Short mmCIF file of C-alpha atoms and ligand atoms in Angstrom, two decimals:
data_model
loop_
_atom_site.label_atom_id
_atom_site.label_comp_id
_atom_site.label_asym_id
_atom_site.label_seq_id
_atom_site.Cartn_x
_atom_site.Cartn_y
_atom_site.Cartn_z
CA MET A 1 -22.52 5.56 3.64
CA ARG A 2 -25.61 6.78 1.78
CA LYS A 3 -28.82 7.66 3.50
CA ASN A 4 -31.99 5.79 2.75
CA ARG A 5 -34.52 8.11 1.30
CA ILE A 6 -38.28 8.07 1.24
CA LEU A 7 -39.47 10.75 -1.12
CA VAL A 8 -42.96 11.56 0.03
CA ALA A 9 -43.53 14.09 2.78
CA ALA A 10 -41.98 17.20 1.25
CA GLY A 11 -44.28 17.13 -1.75
CA VAL A 12 -47.30 17.03 0.53
CA ALA A 13 -45.94 19.87 2.63
CA LEU A 14 -45.35 21.97 -0.46
CA ALA A 15 -48.77 21.27 -1.87
CA THR A 16 -50.34 22.97 1.14
CA PHE A 17 -48.39 26.19 0.58
CA GLY A 18 -50.43 27.12 -2.45
CA SER A 19 -53.53 27.49 -0.34
CA VAL A 20 -51.92 29.38 2.53
CA ALA A 21 -52.26 33.16 2.54
CA SER A 22 -48.87 34.79 2.02
CA THR A 23 -48.99 36.50 5.45
CA ASN A 24 -49.00 33.07 7.06
CA LEU A 25 -46.17 31.71 4.97
CA ALA A 26 -43.51 32.65 7.47
CA GLU A 27 -45.22 30.60 10.15
CA GLU A 28 -46.13 27.71 7.91
CA THR A 29 -42.81 27.22 6.18
CA SER A 30 -40.31 24.90 7.74
CA LEU A 31 -37.09 24.25 5.89
CA LYS A 32 -36.43 21.07 7.83
CA LYS A 33 -39.78 19.68 6.75
CA ILE A 34 -39.23 20.68 3.16
CA PHE A 35 -35.83 18.98 3.03
CA LYS A 36 -36.79 16.12 5.34
CA ASP A 37 -36.11 13.39 2.80
CA ASP A 38 -33.20 15.18 1.12
CA PHE A 39 -30.58 16.37 3.60
CA TYR A 40 -30.21 17.93 7.03
CA ILE A 41 -30.54 21.70 6.97
CA GLY A 42 -29.09 23.88 9.69
CA ALA A 43 -27.17 26.82 11.00
CA ALA A 44 -24.14 27.67 13.08
CA LEU A 45 -25.01 28.93 16.55
CA ASN A 46 -23.06 31.61 18.36
CA HIS A 47 -22.43 31.66 22.09
CA ARG A 48 -25.63 33.55 22.96
CA GLN A 49 -27.78 31.24 20.88
CA ALA A 50 -26.17 28.10 22.23
CA THR A 51 -26.58 29.23 25.83
CA GLY A 52 -30.23 30.23 25.66
CA GLN A 53 -29.80 34.02 25.49
CA ASP A 54 -31.43 34.58 22.11
CA PRO A 55 -34.94 33.10 22.30
CA LYS A 56 -36.03 34.58 18.97
CA ALA A 57 -33.16 32.88 17.19
CA GLU A 58 -33.97 29.67 19.04
CA ALA A 59 -37.52 29.81 17.67
CA ILE A 60 -36.08 29.91 14.15
CA ILE A 61 -33.68 27.09 14.95
CA ALA A 62 -36.51 24.94 16.29
CA GLN A 63 -38.84 25.65 13.38
CA HIS A 64 -36.45 25.40 10.48
CA PHE A 65 -33.34 23.44 11.31
CA SER A 66 -32.59 19.75 11.69
CA THR A 67 -28.88 20.23 12.38
CA ILE A 68 -26.70 22.70 14.28
CA SER A 69 -23.01 23.61 14.19
CA PRO A 70 -21.02 25.54 16.81
CA GLU A 71 -19.65 28.77 15.32
CA ASN A 72 -16.78 29.14 17.80
CA LEU A 73 -17.36 27.37 21.08
CA LEU A 74 -15.72 24.06 20.22
CA LYS A 75 -12.63 25.58 18.64
CA TRP A 76 -9.44 24.80 20.52
CA GLU A 77 -8.97 28.30 21.99
CA SER A 78 -12.55 28.30 23.32
CA VAL A 79 -12.81 24.80 24.73
CA HIS A 80 -9.18 24.21 25.75
CA PRO A 81 -7.56 27.62 26.33
CA GLN A 82 -4.75 26.44 28.64
CA PRO A 83 -2.94 23.09 28.81
CA THR A 84 -5.02 21.87 31.74
CA THR A 85 -8.06 24.15 31.43
CA PHE A 86 -11.15 22.98 29.58
CA ASN A 87 -14.16 25.24 29.18
CA TYR A 88 -17.02 22.87 28.50
CA LYS A 89 -19.96 24.93 29.76
CA PRO A 90 -20.95 26.56 26.44
CA ALA A 91 -20.41 23.32 24.53
CA ASP A 92 -22.51 21.38 27.03
CA ALA A 93 -25.32 23.91 26.55
CA TYR A 94 -24.94 23.66 22.78
CA VAL A 95 -25.24 19.88 22.83
CA ALA A 96 -28.22 20.04 25.21
CA LEU A 97 -29.97 22.44 22.84
CA GLY A 98 -29.45 20.13 19.89
CA LYS A 99 -30.84 17.21 21.86
CA LYS A 100 -33.84 19.25 22.93
CA HIS A 101 -34.68 19.98 19.30
CA LYS A 102 -33.70 16.48 18.12
CA GLN A 103 -31.07 17.83 15.79
CA PHE A 104 -28.03 16.30 14.13
CA ILE A 105 -25.24 17.85 16.19
CA VAL A 106 -21.98 18.82 14.50
CA GLY A 107 -18.62 19.47 16.16
CA HIS A 108 -16.27 22.09 14.66
CA ALA A 109 -13.27 21.83 14.59
CA LEU A 110 -10.77 19.53 16.30
CA VAL A 111 -7.65 20.52 14.36
CA TRP A 112 -7.17 23.89 12.66
CA HIS A 113 -4.34 26.38 12.25
CA GLN A 114 -6.61 29.23 13.39
CA GLN A 115 -8.15 29.96 16.80
CA THR A 116 -5.66 27.59 18.39
CA PRO A 117 -3.59 28.86 21.32
CA LYS A 118 0.13 29.47 20.81
CA TRP A 119 1.12 27.08 23.60
CA VAL A 120 -0.12 24.15 21.52
CA PHE A 121 2.84 24.58 19.18
CA GLU A 122 5.44 25.40 21.82
CA ASP A 123 7.43 23.55 24.42
CA GLU A 124 7.65 24.60 28.06
CA ALA A 125 10.45 27.06 27.22
CA GLY A 126 8.43 28.76 24.49
CA GLN A 127 10.45 27.13 21.71
CA PRO A 128 8.74 25.35 18.81
CA ALA A 129 7.39 21.99 19.96
CA ILE A 130 8.87 18.85 18.43
CA LYS A 131 6.68 16.50 16.46
CA GLU A 132 6.13 13.93 19.22
CA GLN A 133 5.05 16.58 21.68
CA LEU A 134 2.68 18.23 19.22
CA LEU A 135 1.04 14.96 18.26
CA LYS A 136 0.72 13.98 21.91
CA ARG A 137 -1.08 17.26 22.56
CA GLN A 138 -3.31 16.69 19.57
CA THR A 139 -4.17 13.19 20.79
CA GLU A 140 -4.97 14.40 24.30
CA HIS A 141 -7.12 17.23 22.98
CA ILE A 142 -9.16 15.02 20.66
CA MET A 143 -9.58 12.25 23.24
CA ALA A 144 -10.77 14.79 25.80
CA VAL A 145 -13.13 16.84 23.63
CA ALA A 146 -14.51 14.27 21.18
CA GLY A 147 -14.48 11.73 24.03
CA ARG A 148 -16.61 13.94 26.27
CA TYR A 149 -19.32 14.16 23.60
CA LYS A 150 -19.09 10.54 22.47
CA GLY A 151 -22.48 9.41 21.22
CA GLN A 152 -23.79 12.99 21.47
CA ILE A 153 -21.98 14.94 18.78
CA ASN A 154 -22.87 13.11 15.59
CA GLY A 155 -20.15 14.32 13.25
CA TRP A 156 -16.86 16.19 13.60
CA ASP A 157 -14.85 18.48 11.38
CA VAL A 158 -11.67 16.66 12.32
CA VAL A 159 -9.27 18.74 10.24
CA ASN A 160 -10.19 22.16 8.89
CA GLU A 161 -8.41 23.99 6.05
CA ALA A 162 -5.23 21.95 5.59
CA LEU A 163 -4.86 23.00 1.95
CA ASN A 164 -3.73 26.03 -0.02
CA ASP A 165 -5.90 27.22 -2.89
CA ASP A 166 -3.55 25.57 -5.39
CA GLY A 167 -4.13 22.20 -3.78
CA THR A 168 -0.77 21.95 -2.03
CA MET A 169 -0.47 21.47 1.70
CA ARG A 170 -0.82 24.64 3.75
CA GLN A 171 2.43 25.37 5.56
CA SER A 172 0.71 25.61 8.94
CA LYS A 173 2.48 24.92 12.21
CA TRP A 174 0.70 21.57 12.25
CA TYR A 175 2.19 20.63 8.91
CA LYS A 176 5.61 22.17 9.43
CA ILE A 177 6.14 20.38 12.72
CA ALA A 178 4.36 17.06 12.17
CA GLY A 179 4.03 16.66 8.38
CA ASP A 180 1.25 14.42 7.04
CA ASP A 181 1.08 12.63 10.37
CA PHE A 182 -0.87 15.54 11.82
CA LEU A 183 -3.76 14.47 9.62
CA ALA A 184 -3.44 10.72 10.09
CA ASN A 185 -3.14 11.05 13.86
CA ALA A 186 -6.17 13.34 14.00
CA TYR A 187 -8.49 10.96 12.16
CA GLN A 188 -7.16 7.91 13.94
CA THR A 189 -7.65 9.54 17.33
CA ALA A 190 -11.09 10.92 16.52
CA GLN A 191 -12.24 7.45 15.57
CA LYS A 192 -10.88 6.07 18.80
CA ALA A 193 -12.54 8.81 20.83
CA ASP A 194 -15.95 8.20 19.26
CA PRO A 195 -16.08 5.17 16.94
CA LYS A 196 -19.60 5.95 15.74
CA ALA A 197 -19.18 9.64 14.92
CA GLU A 198 -18.96 10.78 11.31
CA LEU A 199 -15.55 12.29 10.58
CA TYR A 200 -15.10 15.04 8.00
CA TYR A 201 -12.51 17.03 6.15
CA ASN A 202 -13.68 20.66 5.82
CA ASP A 203 -12.28 23.51 3.71
CA TYR A 204 -13.15 26.64 1.72
CA ASN A 205 -12.83 27.29 -2.02
CA LEU A 206 -13.26 23.60 -2.75
CA TRP A 207 -15.00 24.55 -6.00
CA LYS A 208 -11.58 25.59 -7.36
CA PRO A 209 -10.34 22.72 -9.55
CA ALA A 210 -6.81 22.67 -8.10
CA LYS A 211 -8.04 22.72 -4.54
CA ARG A 212 -10.70 20.13 -5.35
CA ASP A 213 -7.98 17.83 -6.67
CA GLY A 214 -5.85 18.50 -3.60
CA ALA A 215 -8.75 17.57 -1.29
CA ILE A 216 -9.44 14.40 -3.23
CA LYS A 217 -5.78 13.41 -3.00
CA LEU A 218 -5.70 14.19 0.71
CA VAL A 219 -8.86 12.25 1.59
CA LYS A 220 -7.92 9.33 -0.64
CA SER A 221 -4.52 9.02 1.01
CA LEU A 222 -6.12 8.96 4.47
CA GLN A 223 -8.66 6.37 3.38
CA ALA A 224 -5.87 4.32 1.78
CA LYS A 225 -4.25 4.16 5.23
CA GLY A 226 -7.46 2.58 6.51
CA LEU A 227 -8.57 5.75 8.26
CA LYS A 228 -12.20 6.75 8.42
CA VAL A 229 -13.16 9.93 6.58
CA THR A 230 -16.93 9.83 6.07
CA GLY A 231 -17.33 13.03 4.14
CA ILE A 232 -16.08 16.30 2.78
CA GLY A 233 -17.46 19.64 3.92
CA MET A 234 -17.45 22.38 1.32
CA GLN A 235 -17.54 25.71 3.17
CA GLY A 236 -20.07 27.76 1.25
CA HIS A 237 -18.58 31.23 1.68
CA TRP A 238 -19.59 32.34 -1.77
CA GLY A 239 -20.53 35.49 -3.67
CA LEU A 240 -23.50 36.63 -5.73
CA GLU A 241 -21.82 35.72 -9.00
CA SER A 242 -18.96 33.42 -8.15
CA PRO A 243 -18.42 30.48 -7.99
CA SER A 244 -20.64 29.32 -10.83
CA ILE A 245 -23.24 26.62 -10.30
CA GLN A 246 -21.24 24.41 -12.61
CA GLN A 247 -18.05 24.83 -10.57
CA ILE A 248 -19.89 23.92 -7.38
CA GLU A 249 -21.55 20.98 -9.10
CA GLU A 250 -18.28 19.53 -10.36
CA SER A 251 -16.92 19.38 -6.84
CA ILE A 252 -20.11 17.89 -5.38
CA VAL A 253 -19.98 15.12 -7.97
CA ALA A 254 -16.23 14.51 -7.56
CA PHE A 255 -16.37 14.41 -3.75
CA SER A 256 -19.37 12.08 -3.72
CA LYS A 257 -17.12 9.31 -4.99
CA LEU A 258 -15.21 9.43 -1.68
CA GLY A 259 -18.04 9.85 0.79
CA ASN A 260 -20.85 12.16 1.82
CA VAL A 261 -20.83 15.75 0.64
CA MET A 262 -21.85 18.56 2.96
CA ILE A 263 -22.28 22.25 2.28
CA THR A 264 -21.03 23.76 5.50
CA GLU A 265 -20.77 27.44 6.39
CA LEU A 266 -23.12 28.74 3.70
CA ASP A 267 -23.38 32.51 3.30
CA ILE A 268 -23.55 34.73 0.22
CA ASP A 269 -21.61 37.99 0.52
CA VAL A 270 -23.43 40.82 -1.28
CA LEU A 271 -20.93 43.56 -0.37
CA PRO A 272 -18.03 44.76 -2.50
CA ASN A 273 -14.47 44.42 -1.21
CA PRO A 274 -11.12 45.77 -2.31
CA SER A 275 -9.73 42.54 -3.73
CA ASN A 276 -11.00 39.66 -5.75
CA ARG A 277 -10.98 37.65 -2.59
CA ALA A 278 -12.78 34.36 -2.60
CA GLY A 279 -13.02 31.91 0.22
CA ALA A 280 -12.60 32.46 3.91
CA ASP A 281 -9.01 32.92 5.05
CA ILE A 282 -9.76 34.59 8.38
CA ASP A 283 -6.41 36.43 8.28
CA ALA A 284 -7.14 38.09 4.92
CA THR A 285 -8.60 41.35 6.21
CA PHE A 286 -8.70 45.00 5.11
CA GLU A 287 -8.90 48.38 6.87
CA PHE A 288 -12.42 49.77 7.26
CA ASP A 289 -13.46 52.02 4.39
CA GLN A 290 -17.02 53.33 4.08
CA LYS A 291 -16.98 52.76 0.35
CA TYR A 292 -17.18 49.03 0.98
CA ASN A 293 -20.02 49.41 3.46
CA VAL A 294 -22.64 50.37 0.91
CA TYR A 295 -25.96 49.22 2.37
CA THR A 296 -26.06 50.70 5.88
CA ASN A 297 -29.70 51.76 5.43
CA GLY A 298 -30.95 48.39 4.30
CA LEU A 299 -30.51 46.14 1.31
CA PRO A 300 -31.86 47.68 -1.93
CA ASN A 301 -34.66 45.64 -3.42
CA GLU A 302 -32.69 44.91 -6.54
CA VAL A 303 -29.88 43.27 -4.53
CA GLN A 304 -32.41 41.50 -2.33
CA GLN A 305 -33.90 39.90 -5.44
CA LYS A 306 -30.47 38.96 -6.76
CA LEU A 307 -29.67 37.27 -3.46
CA ALA A 308 -32.99 35.40 -3.56
CA LYS A 309 -32.26 34.21 -7.10
CA ARG A 310 -28.76 33.11 -6.12
CA TYR A 311 -30.08 31.08 -3.20
CA ALA A 312 -32.77 29.57 -5.44
CA ASP A 313 -30.15 28.51 -8.00
CA ILE A 314 -27.88 27.05 -5.33
CA PHE A 315 -30.65 25.07 -3.67
CA THR A 316 -31.90 23.82 -7.01
CA LEU A 317 -28.43 22.35 -7.45
CA PHE A 318 -28.35 20.90 -3.93
CA HIS A 319 -31.73 19.32 -4.42
CA LYS A 320 -30.66 17.82 -7.71
CA HIS A 321 -27.76 16.16 -5.86
CA ARG A 322 -29.70 15.18 -2.76
CA ASP A 323 -28.45 11.60 -3.19
CA LYS A 324 -24.91 12.89 -2.53
CA ILE A 325 -25.47 15.75 -0.10
CA THR A 326 -26.23 14.87 3.51
CA ARG A 327 -26.25 18.34 5.08
CA VAL A 328 -26.49 22.04 4.25
CA THR A 329 -25.56 24.46 7.05
CA PHE A 330 -25.84 28.27 7.01
CA TRP A 331 -23.02 30.06 8.81
CA GLY A 332 -25.27 31.93 11.24
CA VAL A 333 -29.00 32.34 11.91
CA THR A 334 -29.73 36.01 11.08
CA ASP A 335 -27.81 38.69 9.21
CA ALA A 336 -27.04 40.34 12.55
CA ASP A 337 -25.05 37.27 13.64
CA SER A 338 -22.99 36.83 10.51
CA TRP A 339 -19.22 36.89 10.78
CA LEU A 340 -19.32 38.83 7.46
CA ASN A 341 -20.22 41.95 9.47
CA ASP A 342 -16.59 41.84 10.57
CA TRP A 343 -14.78 40.00 7.81
CA PRO A 344 -12.97 40.73 5.58
CA ILE A 345 -13.58 44.28 6.83
CA LYS A 346 -14.60 45.09 10.40
CA GLY A 347 -17.79 47.01 11.10
CA ARG A 348 -19.81 46.52 7.94
CA THR A 349 -23.53 45.87 7.59
CA SER A 350 -23.82 42.52 5.83
CA TYR A 351 -26.78 40.63 4.39
CA PRO A 352 -25.57 37.11 3.58
CA LEU A 353 -28.21 34.90 5.25
CA ILE A 354 -31.91 34.12 4.80
CA PHE A 355 -33.22 35.76 8.01
CA ASP A 356 -32.92 39.51 8.53
CA ARG A 357 -31.92 41.52 11.58
CA ASN A 358 -35.52 41.40 12.85
CA TYR A 359 -35.57 37.58 12.73
CA GLN A 360 -37.83 37.73 9.68
CA PRO A 361 -37.39 35.46 6.65
CA LYS A 362 -35.97 37.29 3.65
CA PRO A 363 -37.25 36.78 0.09
CA ALA A 364 -34.42 34.24 -0.28
CA LEU A 365 -36.22 31.78 1.99
CA GLN A 366 -39.36 31.79 -0.12
CA ALA A 367 -37.22 31.61 -3.27
CA ILE A 368 -35.58 28.45 -1.94
CA VAL A 369 -38.97 26.92 -1.19
CA GLN A 370 -40.29 27.77 -4.66
CA ALA A 371 -37.16 26.50 -6.38
CA VAL A 372 -37.36 23.14 -4.66
CA LYS A 373 -41.03 22.90 -5.48
CA LYS A 374 -40.15 23.43 -9.14
CA GLU A 375 -37.33 20.87 -8.98
CA LYS A 376 -39.69 18.28 -7.59
CA SER A 377 -42.32 18.79 -10.27
C1 XIL B 1 -15.37 32.31 11.96
C2 XIL B 1 -16.44 32.75 12.97
O1 XIL B 1 -17.68 32.86 12.30
C3 XIL B 1 -16.04 34.06 13.59
O2 XIL B 1 -16.95 34.40 14.63
C4 XIL B 1 -14.63 33.99 14.15
O3 XIL B 1 -14.24 35.25 14.64
C5 XIL B 1 -13.65 33.52 13.08
O4 XIL B 1 -14.09 32.28 12.55
N1 XIL B 1 -13.94 29.07 8.28
C6 XIL B 1 -14.30 28.33 9.37
C7 XIL B 1 -15.05 28.99 10.47
O5 XIL B 1 -14.09 27.11 9.38
O6 XIL B 1 -14.74 28.43 11.72
C8 XIL B 1 -14.82 30.47 10.51
O7 XIL B 1 -15.69 31.01 11.50
C9 XIL B 1 -15.06 31.08 9.16
C10 XIL B 1 -14.12 30.50 8.14
#
């Protein structure tokens, strides 16, 4: 389950930075080289990026990333909108792009309560589907989609967000209709569709102790049934202050006892919002209000530095636990692409990533590089 590691190249790469003039740093730096012996590093690609319509983003992807994730194009509503209609074109392009750049290709997500068409949960008369019918649909979907990319998509988020924040099971249509079998059937089928693919459980707020315990219980019970769950993906939709490094660390350590740990969907929200929201419930939205859209003319230097420091701290932690972490994926390439421009409030100007709207690296990128250099020495 663990990767073999040879800890040499990154140190050499870093040593050269000292002698490179700062103007050249952007061209010289490559995150995937820096983390080569530690973990895959990557980003989620949107439709334009996956289908070759954003060459500047593709240059970043090629230079910096060793793994890619599909932001939306492999979700059920995108790839399988009608019972007999599959829309594979964007996903085919996405997979081809990953192969071209020799990247570890992730699939997201086979089973989720969001972005799944209504018909999935209904019978022909529009009444709630019965368990057998729902599981049959799930099986057919997974066999078709994971089967098509067998040997090409290297790891799948099989089930996404099955838990509430208190660690109990989310009362989704999946759970209400099929109970725990919706999980067991999903992992069993995914393994059948592609026996070699890594299979993950993925969720947000997994730093919360109750939810962490819930995830451990869930994954353990699947593994106890003989099902393959190779790792846990911690969505990294975090803030400038919260969660604490210690909270994140406790979950990384706890999850590593069950399998690989991945930080998926990393972005740091720097904007205020009307609640103490944490996590990423895509239904938890608010009306637009200019008072929460505070940096329309650019990110003030002070906040920019805070963001850089936050990323440095987070990556120092990841690097410390590089024997447990197999992948770190940003949820988007540049700030312009981030879903946080529209969530939890539509139409804001967000700054959560490490490349700006002009495809330039932000101070956070250099801060990550420096932090890792320090960790290594
Ligand atoms: C988001 C996408 O980024 C948006 O473009 C889309 O409108 C909604 O979904 N948790 C997940 C991701 O697992 O799939 C979600 O992605 C963000 C929260």
